[in-house]
PDB file of C-alpha atoms in Angstrom:
ATOM      1  CA  MET A 291      -5.290 -30.064  15.642  1.00 54.00           C
ATOM      2  CA  VAL A 292      -4.365 -32.482  18.368  1.00 63.00           C
ATOM      3  CA  GLU A 293      -6.538 -31.501  20.400  1.00 63.00           C
ATOM      4  CA  LYS A 294     -10.697 -30.811  20.619  1.00 69.00           C
ATOM      5  CA  THR A 295     -12.138 -28.337  18.979  1.00 67.00           C
ATOM      6  CA  THR A 296     -13.271 -26.050  21.257  1.00 67.00           C
ATOM      7  CA  MET A 297     -15.406 -21.986  20.990  1.00 66.00           C
ATOM      8  CA  LEU A 298     -13.012 -19.562  20.853  1.00 67.00           C
ATOM      9  CA  GLY A 299     -12.635 -17.471  24.667  1.00 62.00           C
ATOM     10  CA  PHE A 300     -14.447 -18.239  27.706  1.00 66.00           C
ATOM     11  CA  ASP A 301     -17.119 -17.740  29.590  1.00 69.00           C
ATOM     12  CA  GLU A 302     -15.727 -15.399  32.038  1.00 71.00           C
ATOM     13  CA  MET A 303     -13.848 -13.391  29.128  1.00 71.00           C
ATOM     14  CA  PRO A 304     -14.848 -10.067  30.510  1.00 77.00           C
ATOM     15  CA  ILE A 305     -15.553  -6.998  27.693  1.00 81.00           C
ATOM     16  CA  ARG A 306     -15.295  -3.918  26.639  1.00 85.00           C
ATOM     17  CA  LEU A 307     -17.955  -0.951  27.139  1.00 86.00           C
ATOM     18  CA  THR A 308     -17.302   2.937  25.749  1.00 88.00           C
ATOM     19  CA  ASN A 309     -18.908   5.282  26.148  1.00 88.00           C
ATOM     20  CA  THR A 310     -20.126   5.439  22.948  1.00 89.00           C
ATOM     21  CA  GLY A 311     -21.492   2.888  22.592  1.00 87.00           C
ATOM     22  CA  HIS A 312     -18.958   0.145  21.315  1.00 89.00           C
ATOM     23  CA  VAL A 313     -18.111  -3.351  22.714  1.00 88.00           C
ATOM     24  CA  PHE A 314     -14.658  -4.517  22.384  1.00 85.00           C
ATOM     25  CA  TRP A 315     -13.895  -8.397  22.675  1.00 80.00           C
ATOM     26  CA  PHE A 316     -10.448  -9.055  22.677  1.00 78.00           C
ATOM     27  CA  PRO A 317     -10.760 -13.309  22.571  1.00 77.00           C
ATOM     28  CA  ASN A 318      -7.914 -15.967  23.071  1.00 75.00           C
ATOM     29  CA  ILE A 319      -7.121 -18.771  23.227  1.00 75.00           C
ATOM     30  CA  LEU A 320      -3.969 -21.632  23.706  1.00 76.00           C
ATOM     31  CA  PHE A 321      -4.402 -24.139  21.383  1.00 76.00           C
ATOM     32  CA  GLN A 322      -1.926 -27.448  20.347  1.00 80.00           C
ATOM     33  CA  THR A 323      -0.963 -28.220  16.953  1.00 81.00           C
ATOM     34  CA  ALA A 324       1.138 -31.369  15.232  1.00 81.00           C
ATOM     35  CA  CYS A 325       2.909 -31.527  12.036  1.00 83.00           C
ATOM     36  CA  ASP A 326       4.103 -34.886  10.556  1.00 82.00           C
ATOM     37  CA  ILE A 327       8.297 -34.772  10.474  1.00 84.00           C
ATOM     38  CA  ASN A 328      10.780 -36.778   8.398  1.00 86.00           C
ATOM     39  CA  LEU A 329      12.735 -39.304  10.594  1.00 85.00           C
ATOM     40  CA  ARG A 330      15.112 -40.689   8.009  1.00 88.00           C
ATOM     41  CA  TYR A 331      17.962 -38.552   9.234  1.00 89.00           C
ATOM     42  CA  TYR A 332      17.337 -38.361  12.604  1.00 87.00           C
ATOM     43  CA  PRO A 333      18.795 -36.148  14.729  1.00 86.00           C
ATOM     44  CA  PHE A 334      20.837 -34.470  12.377  1.00 89.00           C
ATOM     45  CA  ASP A 335      17.098 -34.161  10.728  1.00 89.00           C
ATOM     46  CA  THR A 336      15.795 -30.667   9.365  1.00 91.00           C
ATOM     47  CA  GLN A 337      11.502 -30.228   9.196  1.00 90.00           C
ATOM     48  CA  VAL A 338       9.556 -27.469   7.490  1.00 91.00           C
ATOM     49  CA  CYS A 339       5.740 -27.386   9.511  1.00 90.00           C
ATOM     50  CA  THR A 340       3.047 -26.192   8.575  1.00 88.00           C
ATOM     51  CA  ILE A 341       0.491 -24.520  10.235  1.00 87.00           C
ATOM     52  CA  GLN A 342      -2.726 -23.050   8.858  1.00 85.00           C
ATOM     53  CA  LEU A 343      -5.712 -20.512  10.834  1.00 82.00           C
ATOM     54  CA  ASN A 344      -8.584 -20.366   9.350  1.00 80.00           C
ATOM     55  CA  PRO A 345     -12.645 -19.448  10.971  1.00 80.00           C
ATOM     56  CA  LEU A 346     -14.691 -22.762  10.778  1.00 76.00           C
ATOM     57  CA  VAL A 347     -17.602 -21.991   9.289  1.00 76.00           C
ATOM     58  CA  SER A 348     -17.679 -18.144   9.182  1.00 76.00           C
ATOM     59  CA  GLN A 349     -16.811 -16.386   6.208  1.00 76.00           C
ATOM     60  CA  THR A 350     -14.682 -13.420   5.226  1.00 75.00           C
ATOM     61  CA  ASN A 351     -17.105 -10.872   5.040  1.00 75.00           C
ATOM     62  CA  GLU A 352     -17.582 -11.833   8.387  1.00 78.00           C
ATOM     63  CA  ILE A 353     -13.973 -12.410   9.544  1.00 79.00           C
ATOM     64  CA  GLU A 354     -11.404 -11.532   8.035  1.00 79.00           C
ATOM     65  CA  LEU A 355      -7.576 -12.983   9.781  1.00 80.00           C
ATOM     66  CA  VAL A 356      -4.713 -10.755   9.329  1.00 79.00           C
ATOM     67  CA  LEU A 357      -1.418 -10.289  10.438  1.00 78.00           C
ATOM     68  CA  ALA A 358      -0.151  -7.238  12.886  1.00 75.00           C
ATOM     69  CA  SER A 359       1.913  -5.206  10.345  1.00 72.00           C
ATOM     70  CA  ASP A 360       3.553  -3.684  13.492  1.00 72.00           C
ATOM     71  CA  HIS A 361       3.968  -7.107  15.452  1.00 71.00           C
ATOM     72  CA  ASP A 362       7.810  -8.820  15.494  1.00 75.00           C
ATOM     73  CA  PRO A 363       6.430 -12.711  15.384  1.00 72.00           C
ATOM     74  CA  PHE A 364       9.945 -13.572  17.565  1.00 73.00           C
ATOM     75  CA  GLU A 365       8.913 -10.998  19.937  1.00 74.00           C
ATOM     76  CA  GLU A 366       6.842 -13.559  21.585  1.00 73.00           C
ATOM     77  CA  TYR A 367       9.234 -16.618  21.254  1.00 77.00           C
ATOM     78  CA  GLY A 368      10.754 -18.780  23.347  1.00 80.00           C
ATOM     79  CA  GLN A 369      14.023 -20.861  23.394  1.00 82.00           C
ATOM     80  CA  ASN A 370      13.779 -24.397  22.637  1.00 83.00           C
ATOM     81  CA  GLY A 371      16.033 -26.956  23.983  1.00 84.00           C
ATOM     82  CA  GLN A 372      15.229 -28.810  21.230  1.00 87.00           C
ATOM     83  CA  TRP A 373      14.277 -27.542  18.668  1.00 89.00           C
ATOM     84  CA  GLU A 374      16.411 -23.782  17.132  1.00 89.00           C
ATOM     85  CA  LEU A 375      13.551 -22.239  15.033  1.00 89.00           C
ATOM     86  CA  VAL A 376      15.664 -21.134  12.003  1.00 89.00           C
ATOM     87  CA  HIS A 377      13.417 -19.655   9.408  1.00 88.00           C
ATOM     88  CA  LEU A 378       9.278 -17.956   9.774  1.00 86.00           C
ATOM     89  CA  PHE A 379       7.303 -17.578   6.967  1.00 87.00           C
ATOM     90  CA  LEU A 380       3.730 -15.553   7.077  1.00 85.00           C
ATOM     91  CA  ASN A 381       1.378 -15.659   4.548  1.00 84.00           C
ATOM     92  CA  GLU A 382      -2.247 -14.274   4.624  1.00 81.00           C
ATOM     93  CA  THR A 383      -4.880 -15.077   1.818  1.00 80.00           C
ATOM     94  CA  ASN A 384      -8.474 -15.353   1.106  1.00 77.00           C
ATOM     95  CA  ASP A 385     -10.296 -18.043  -0.773  1.00 75.00           C
ATOM     96  CA  GLN A 386     -14.064 -17.695  -2.301  1.00 74.00           C
ATOM     97  CA  TYR A 387     -15.485 -17.846   1.518  1.00 78.00           C
ATOM     98  CA  LYS A 388     -12.575 -17.508   4.095  1.00 82.00           C
ATOM     99  CA  SER A 389      -9.689 -15.961   5.474  1.00 84.00           C
ATOM    100  CA  ILE A 390      -6.287 -18.273   5.897  1.00 85.00           C
ATOM    101  CA  LEU A 391      -3.327 -17.685   7.722  1.00 85.00           C
ATOM    102  CA  LYS A 392      -0.324 -19.893   6.493  1.00 88.00           C
ATOM    103  CA  PHE A 393       2.166 -20.262   9.125  1.00 87.00           C
ATOM    104  CA  GLU A 394       6.054 -22.059   7.771  1.00 89.00           C
ATOM    105  CA  LEU A 395       7.861 -22.714  10.216  1.00 89.00           C
ATOM    106  CA  THR A 396      11.856 -24.431   9.621  1.00 92.00           C
ATOM    107  CA  LEU A 397      12.986 -26.035  12.323  1.00 91.00           C
ATOM    108  CA  LYS A 398      16.655 -28.129  12.690  1.00 92.00           C
ATOM    109  CA  ARG A 399      17.053 -30.084  15.940  1.00 90.00           C
ATOM    110  CA  ARG A 400      19.559 -29.318  18.101  1.00 90.00           C
ATOM    111  CA  ARG A 401      22.302 -31.707  18.014  1.00 88.00           C
ATOM    112  CA  SER A 402      24.770 -31.538  20.784  1.00 88.00           C
ATOM    113  CA  PHE A 403      22.887 -33.339  23.351  1.00 87.00           C
ATOM    114  CA  TYR A 404      22.144 -36.240  20.445  1.00 87.00           C
ATOM    115  CA  ILE A 405      26.042 -36.863  19.340  1.00 89.00           C
ATOM    116  CA  MET A 406      27.308 -36.800  22.739  1.00 89.00           C
ATOM    117  CA  ASN A 407      24.680 -39.035  24.562  1.00 86.00           C
ATOM    118  CA  VAL A 408      23.422 -41.040  21.664  1.00 85.00           C
ATOM    119  CA  VAL A 409      25.896 -40.968  18.065  1.00 87.00           C
ATOM    120  CA  LEU A 410      29.694 -40.931  19.733  1.00 89.00           C
ATOM    121  CA  PRO A 411      28.321 -44.092  22.004  1.00 88.00           C
ATOM    122  CA  ILE A 412      27.115 -46.253  19.445  1.00 87.00           C
ATOM    123  CA  ILE A 413      30.171 -45.353  17.347  1.00 89.00           C
ATOM    124  CA  PHE A 414      32.586 -46.402  20.256  1.00 90.00           C
ATOM    125  CA  LEU A 415      30.566 -49.160  20.449  1.00 87.00           C
ATOM    126  CA  SER A 416      30.742 -50.670  17.280  1.00 88.00           C
ATOM    127  CA  PHE A 417      34.407 -50.779  17.055  1.00 89.00           C
ATOM    128  CA  MET A 418      34.581 -51.662  20.787  1.00 87.00           C
ATOM    129  CA  GLY A 419      32.916 -55.275  19.267  1.00 86.00           C
ATOM    130  CA  ILE A 420      35.676 -55.420  17.133  1.00 90.00           C
ATOM    131  CA  LEU A 421      37.663 -56.175  20.194  1.00 88.00           C
ATOM    132  CA  VAL A 422      36.070 -60.545  20.487  1.00 90.00           C
ATOM    133  CA  PHE A 423      37.958 -61.146  17.967  1.00 90.00           C
ATOM    134  CA  ALA A 424      40.841 -59.519  19.143  1.00 89.00           C
ATOM    135  CA  LEU A 425      40.215 -61.333  22.695  1.00 87.00           C
ATOM    136  CA  PRO A 426      42.835 -64.993  22.687  1.00 87.00           C
ATOM    137  CA  ALA A 427      40.279 -67.551  23.810  1.00 85.00           C
ATOM    138  CA  GLU A 428      42.841 -68.174  26.373  1.00 85.00           C
ATOM    139  CA  SER A 429      41.172 -65.891  28.783  1.00 83.00           C
ATOM    140  CA  GLY A 430      37.865 -67.097  29.194  1.00 81.00           C
ATOM    141  CA  GLU A 431      36.300 -63.970  28.569  1.00 86.00           C
ATOM    142  CA  LYS A 432      35.532 -63.940  25.320  1.00 88.00           C
ATOM    143  CA  MET A 433      32.177 -65.256  25.254  1.00 90.00           C
ATOM    144  CA  SER A 434      31.269 -62.773  28.097  1.00 90.00           C
ATOM    145  CA  LEU A 435      32.498 -59.455  25.940  1.00 89.00           C
ATOM    146  CA  THR A 436      30.719 -60.913  22.668  1.00 90.00           C
ATOM    147  CA  ILE A 437      27.193 -60.938  24.871  1.00 92.00           C
ATOM    148  CA  THR A 438      27.554 -57.908  26.879  1.00 91.00           C
ATOM    149  CA  ILE A 439      28.455 -55.914  23.782  1.00 90.00           C
ATOM    150  CA  LEU A 440      24.908 -57.193  22.364  1.00 90.00           C
ATOM    151  CA  LEU A 441      23.486 -56.237  25.252  1.00 91.00           C
ATOM    152  CA  ALA A 442      24.109 -52.757  24.857  1.00 89.00           C
ATOM    153  CA  TYR A 443      22.911 -52.989  21.219  1.00 88.00           C
ATOM    154  CA  ILE A 444      20.001 -53.409  22.406  1.00 88.00           C
ATOM    155  CA  VAL A 445      19.552 -51.031  25.247  1.00 87.00           C
ATOM    156  CA  TYR A 446      20.726 -48.168  23.195  1.00 83.00           C
ATOM    157  CA  LEU A 447      18.018 -49.685  20.369  1.00 83.00           C
ATOM    158  CA  THR A 448      15.479 -49.395  22.663  1.00 86.00           C
ATOM    159  CA  ILE A 449      16.658 -45.759  23.973  1.00 83.00           C
ATOM    160  CA  ILE A 450      16.135 -44.380  20.428  1.00 80.00           C
ATOM    161  CA  SER A 451      13.195 -46.601  19.576  1.00 81.00           C
ATOM    162  CA  GLU A 452      11.913 -44.198  22.710  1.00 82.00           C
ATOM    163  CA  ASN A 453      12.803 -40.926  21.986  1.00 78.00           C
ATOM    164  CA  MET A 454      11.455 -41.357  18.182  1.00 76.00           C
ATOM    165  CA  PRO A 455       7.997 -40.825  17.070  1.00 73.00           C
ATOM    166  CA  GLN A 456       6.268 -44.170  16.417  1.00 75.00           C
ATOM    167  CA  THR A 457       6.119 -44.583  12.638  1.00 72.00           C
ATOM    168  CA  SER A 458       6.794 -45.896  10.081  1.00 72.00           C
ATOM    169  CA  ILE A 459       6.224 -43.502   6.991  1.00 77.00           C
ATOM    170  CA  HIS A 460      10.167 -42.521   7.496  1.00 81.00           C
ATOM    171  CA  ILE A 461      12.858 -45.153   8.732  1.00 84.00           C
ATOM    172  CA  SER A 462      16.092 -43.094  10.976  1.00 86.00           C
ATOM    173  CA  LEU A 463      19.084 -44.258   9.099  1.00 89.00           C
ATOM    174  CA  LEU A 464      20.571 -44.129  12.892  1.00 87.00           C
ATOM    175  CA  ALA A 465      18.169 -46.815  13.656  1.00 86.00           C
ATOM    176  CA  VAL A 466      19.262 -49.248  10.583  1.00 89.00           C
ATOM    177  CA  TYR A 467      22.735 -48.619  11.185  1.00 90.00           C
ATOM    178  CA  LEU A 468      22.055 -49.370  15.025  1.00 88.00           C
ATOM    179  CA  THR A 469      19.734 -52.484  14.035  1.00 89.00           C
ATOM    180  CA  SER A 470      22.815 -53.333  11.691  1.00 91.00           C
ATOM    181  CA  LEU A 471      25.131 -53.319  14.671  1.00 90.00           C
ATOM    182  CA  VAL A 472      22.813 -56.139  16.290  1.00 91.00           C
ATOM    183  CA  ALA A 473      22.623 -58.843  13.904  1.00 92.00           C
ATOM    184  CA  LEU A 474      26.587 -58.392  13.708  1.00 92.00           C
ATOM    185  CA  SER A 475      26.830 -58.815  16.837  1.00 91.00           C
ATOM    186  CA  ALA A 476      24.229 -61.563  17.527  1.00 92.00           C
ATOM    187  CA  ILE A 477      26.068 -63.068  14.754  1.00 93.00           C
ATOM    188  CA  SER A 478      29.585 -62.853  16.301  1.00 92.00           C
ATOM    189  CA  VAL A 479      28.436 -64.766  18.855  1.00 92.00           C
ATOM    190  CA  ILE A 480      27.382 -67.765  16.956  1.00 93.00           C
ATOM    191  CA  ILE A 481      30.728 -67.666  15.383  1.00 93.00           C
ATOM    192  CA  THR A 482      32.686 -67.049  19.023  1.00 92.00           C
ATOM    193  CA  THR A 483      30.856 -70.497  20.065  1.00 92.00           C
ATOM    194  CA  LEU A 484      32.287 -72.054  16.600  1.00 91.00           C
ATOM    195  CA  ILE A 485      35.841 -70.790  18.064  1.00 90.00           C
ATOM    196  CA  LEU A 486      36.005 -71.548  20.598  1.00 91.00           C
ATOM    197  CA  ARG A 487      34.982 -75.202  20.476  1.00 88.00           C
ATOM    198  CA  LEU A 488      37.972 -75.500  17.799  1.00 87.00           C
ATOM    199  CA  HIS A 489      40.137 -73.886  20.017  1.00 86.00           C
ATOM    200  CA  HIS A 490      39.263 -76.701  23.016  1.00 87.00           C
ATOM    201  CA  LYS A 491      39.019 -79.101  20.099  1.00 84.00           C
ATOM    202  CA  ASP A 492      40.667 -82.461  21.206  1.00 79.00           C
ATOM    203  CA  ASP A 493      44.095 -82.418  18.772  1.00 75.00           C
ATOM    204  CA  SER A 494      43.926 -86.324  18.878  1.00 77.00           C
ATOM    205  CA  ILE A 495      41.107 -85.943  16.232  1.00 80.00           C
ATOM    206  CA  PRO A 496      43.152 -84.539  12.633  1.00 79.00           C
ATOM    207  CA  VAL A 497      42.416 -81.121  11.373  1.00 78.00           C
ATOM    208  CA  SER A 498      41.393 -82.594   7.357  1.00 77.00           C
ATOM    209  CA  ARG A 499      43.260 -81.460   4.462  1.00 79.00           C
ATOM    210  CA  GLY A 500      40.773 -78.789   3.487  1.00 81.00           C
ATOM    211  CA  ILE A 501      40.500 -77.129   7.117  1.00 78.00           C
ATOM    212  CA  GLY A 502      44.128 -77.390   6.919  1.00 77.00           C
ATOM    213  CA  LYS A 503      45.068 -75.371   3.565  1.00 79.00           C
ATOM    214  CA  VAL A 504      42.210 -72.446   4.494  1.00 77.00           C
ATOM    215  CA  THR A 505      43.864 -72.243   7.524  1.00 78.00           C
ATOM    216  CA  ILE A 506      47.782 -71.861   6.317  1.00 79.00           C
ATOM    217  CA  PHE A 507      45.998 -69.445   3.152  1.00 76.00           C
ATOM    218  CA  LEU A 508      44.138 -67.352   6.344  1.00 72.00           C
ATOM    219  CA  ARG A 509      47.169 -66.647   8.479  1.00 70.00           C
ATOM    220  CA  GLY A 510      49.146 -66.127   5.234  1.00 65.00           C
ATOM    221  CA  ARG A 511      52.642 -68.272   4.691  1.00 48.00           C
ATOM    222  CA  ARG A 512      54.112 -67.602   1.749  1.00 37.00           C
ATOM    223  CA  ARG A 513      56.914 -70.446   0.871  1.00 38.00           C
ATOM    224  CA  ARG A 514      60.729 -69.090   0.618  1.00 37.00           C
ATOM    225  CA  SER A 515      64.408 -69.806   0.378  1.00 34.00           C
ATOM    226  CA  SER A 516      66.405 -68.854   3.925  1.00 35.00           C
ATOM    227  CA  LYS A 517      69.828 -69.943   4.751  1.00 38.00           C
ATOM    228  CA  ILE A 518      70.786 -70.558   7.650  1.00 39.00           C
ATOM    229  CA  VAL A 519      74.258 -70.280   9.269  1.00 40.00           C
ATOM    230  CA  ASN A 520      75.101 -73.682  11.830  1.00 43.00           C
ATOM    231  CA  THR A 521      77.066 -73.947  14.521  1.00 42.00           C
ATOM    232  CA  GLN A 522      79.961 -75.048  12.400  1.00 45.00           C
ATOM    233  CA  ASN A 523      79.541 -71.476  10.549  1.00 47.00           C
ATOM    234  CA  THR A 524      78.426 -73.896   7.922  1.00 46.00           C
ATOM    235  CA  VAL A 525      75.918 -71.880   5.552  1.00 44.00           C
ATOM    236  CA  VAL A 526      72.818 -74.751   4.366  1.00 43.00           C
ATOM    237  CA  THR A 527      69.990 -73.591   2.028  1.00 42.00           C
ATOM    238  CA  LEU A 528      66.612 -75.056   3.289  1.00 42.00           C
ATOM    239  CA  SER A 529      64.259 -76.560   0.392  1.00 41.00           C
ATOM    240  CA  SER A 530      61.630 -73.954  -0.130  1.00 40.00           C
ATOM    241  CA  THR A 531      58.713 -75.489   2.740  1.00 39.00           C
ATOM    242  CA  GLU A 532      59.552 -73.019   5.511  1.00 41.00           C
ATOM    243  CA  SER A 533      56.843 -70.312   7.016  1.00 43.00           C
ATOM    244  CA  ILE A 534      58.035 -67.194   7.518  1.00 40.00           C
ATOM    245  CA  ASP A 535      57.436 -67.528  11.650  1.00 45.00           C
ATOM    246  CA  GLY A 536      59.455 -71.422  11.402  1.00 43.00           C
ATOM    247  CA  ILE A 537      57.035 -73.424  11.058  1.00 42.00           C
ATOM    248  CA  GLN A 538      56.927 -75.858   8.612  1.00 46.00           C
ATOM    249  CA  ASP A 539      54.301 -75.182   6.029  1.00 48.00           C
ATOM    250  CA  SER A 540      52.201 -78.235   5.599  1.00 52.00           C
ATOM    251  CA  ASP A 541      48.876 -79.499   6.418  1.00 52.00           C
ATOM    252  CA  ASP A 542      49.886 -81.931   9.257  1.00 55.00           C
ATOM    253  CA  ASN A 543      51.324 -79.687  11.484  1.00 75.00           C
ATOM    254  CA  VAL A 544      47.921 -77.399  11.696  1.00 78.00           C
ATOM    255  CA  THR A 545      46.231 -77.982  15.245  1.00 81.00           C
ATOM    256  CA  TRP A 546      42.342 -76.971  16.123  1.00 82.00           C
ATOM    257  CA  GLU A 547      44.479 -73.707  18.089  1.00 83.00           C
ATOM    258  CA  ASP A 548      45.727 -72.663  14.602  1.00 82.00           C
ATOM    259  CA  VAL A 549      42.072 -72.763  13.070  1.00 84.00           C
ATOM    260  CA  ALA A 550      40.481 -70.783  16.172  1.00 85.00           C
ATOM    261  CA  ARG A 551      43.529 -68.824  15.705  1.00 87.00           C
ATOM    262  CA  SER A 552      43.531 -67.522  11.435  1.00 88.00           C
ATOM    263  CA  LEU A 553      39.455 -67.187  12.296  1.00 89.00           C
ATOM    264  CA  ASP A 554      40.200 -65.189  14.799  1.00 89.00           C
ATOM    265  CA  VAL A 555      41.915 -63.048  12.648  1.00 89.00           C
ATOM    266  CA  PHE A 556      40.016 -62.619   9.207  1.00 90.00           C
ATOM    267  CA  PHE A 557      36.754 -62.321  11.106  1.00 91.00           C
ATOM    268  CA  PHE A 558      38.565 -59.345  13.315  1.00 92.00           C
ATOM    269  CA  TRP A 559      39.062 -57.040   9.531  1.00 92.00           C
ATOM    270  CA  LEU A 560      36.327 -58.572   8.340  1.00 93.00           C
ATOM    271  CA  TYR A 561      34.256 -56.772  11.399  1.00 92.00           C
ATOM    272  CA  LEU A 562      36.567 -53.810  11.035  1.00 93.00           C
ATOM    273  CA  LEU A 563      35.699 -53.430   7.409  1.00 94.00           C
ATOM    274  CA  ILE A 564      32.044 -53.499   7.877  1.00 93.00           C
ATOM    275  CA  THR A 565      32.306 -51.346  10.521  1.00 92.00           C
ATOM    276  CA  ALA A 566      34.189 -48.568   8.986  1.00 93.00           C
ATOM    277  CA  LEU A 567      32.276 -48.480   5.679  1.00 94.00           C
ATOM    278  CA  SER A 568      28.747 -48.287   7.588  1.00 92.00           C
ATOM    279  CA  THR A 569      30.022 -45.944   9.695  1.00 91.00           C
ATOM    280  CA  VAL A 570      31.691 -43.812   7.139  1.00 92.00           C
ATOM    281  CA  VAL A 571      28.207 -44.064   5.390  1.00 91.00           C
ATOM    282  CA  LEU A 572      26.070 -42.872   7.964  1.00 89.00           C
ATOM    283  CA  LEU A 573      27.382 -40.656   8.644  1.00 88.00           C
ATOM    284  CA  LEU A 574      28.065 -38.974   5.215  1.00 89.00           C
ATOM    285  CA  SER A 575      23.800 -39.910   4.709  1.00 87.00           C
ATOM    286  CA  VAL A 576      23.004 -38.003   8.219  1.00 84.00           C
ATOM    287  CA  LEU A 577      25.177 -34.845   7.412  1.00 80.00           C
ATOM    288  CA  THR A 578      25.205 -33.919   4.115  1.00 75.00           C
TER     289      THR A 578
END
């Protein structure tokens, strides 16, 4: 029970007196009850709720609870917009002293609302966060986009937290997924700050040899021999020092803008891989 215990019936409840001297009393009461739920697969969860009814102090020889054989338990059941009743099990038992009625309800959460308003927007937003690293630093909107996506994650995390029961026994996988996205987005703010700082760094400051080698590796340059025909139609074979894009593969030619662009490309593919894997794992976990 989730409310204070009260006496069965009320003072104004009438009784029926027949000419034979029999007195009939049909007490009734409305009460609220609750059961523990597992939020691990929210909002794709199915819950089993068990409700047990038995007299508080009366014994079996005084009050016996029985199920009406001619009564359909679904007759007075009304459809709920959030839960679907998929199974109802009724059982009556008697222990040594009390008569007990047990109701076992299998409830399945209706998913359409959550898919359209929670799950899909979060997934779309997660892949939108990758575009931070595809946006050129010259646009001037790189940091604004990063902060906006981070705030959007926090708003959705707040919405989900407010719509779930406050419990730490079972943690929703969707909440864990969204918290991970918040962490990734917060890290992307730090990375974006670093990339913008490198992009606008003075070119008079040389790029160290180690950073230059890493940049060349990230940009995927590879040496090759090629033949170029000059204006006199003479075939000239170049040494294997030219990259695919025509820029000599040398640490001295690497600028800070090259370093920033290389980091953008690297973290773009890294975030794409992490986001795709985490999304697939989430969907497989909650849908199976």
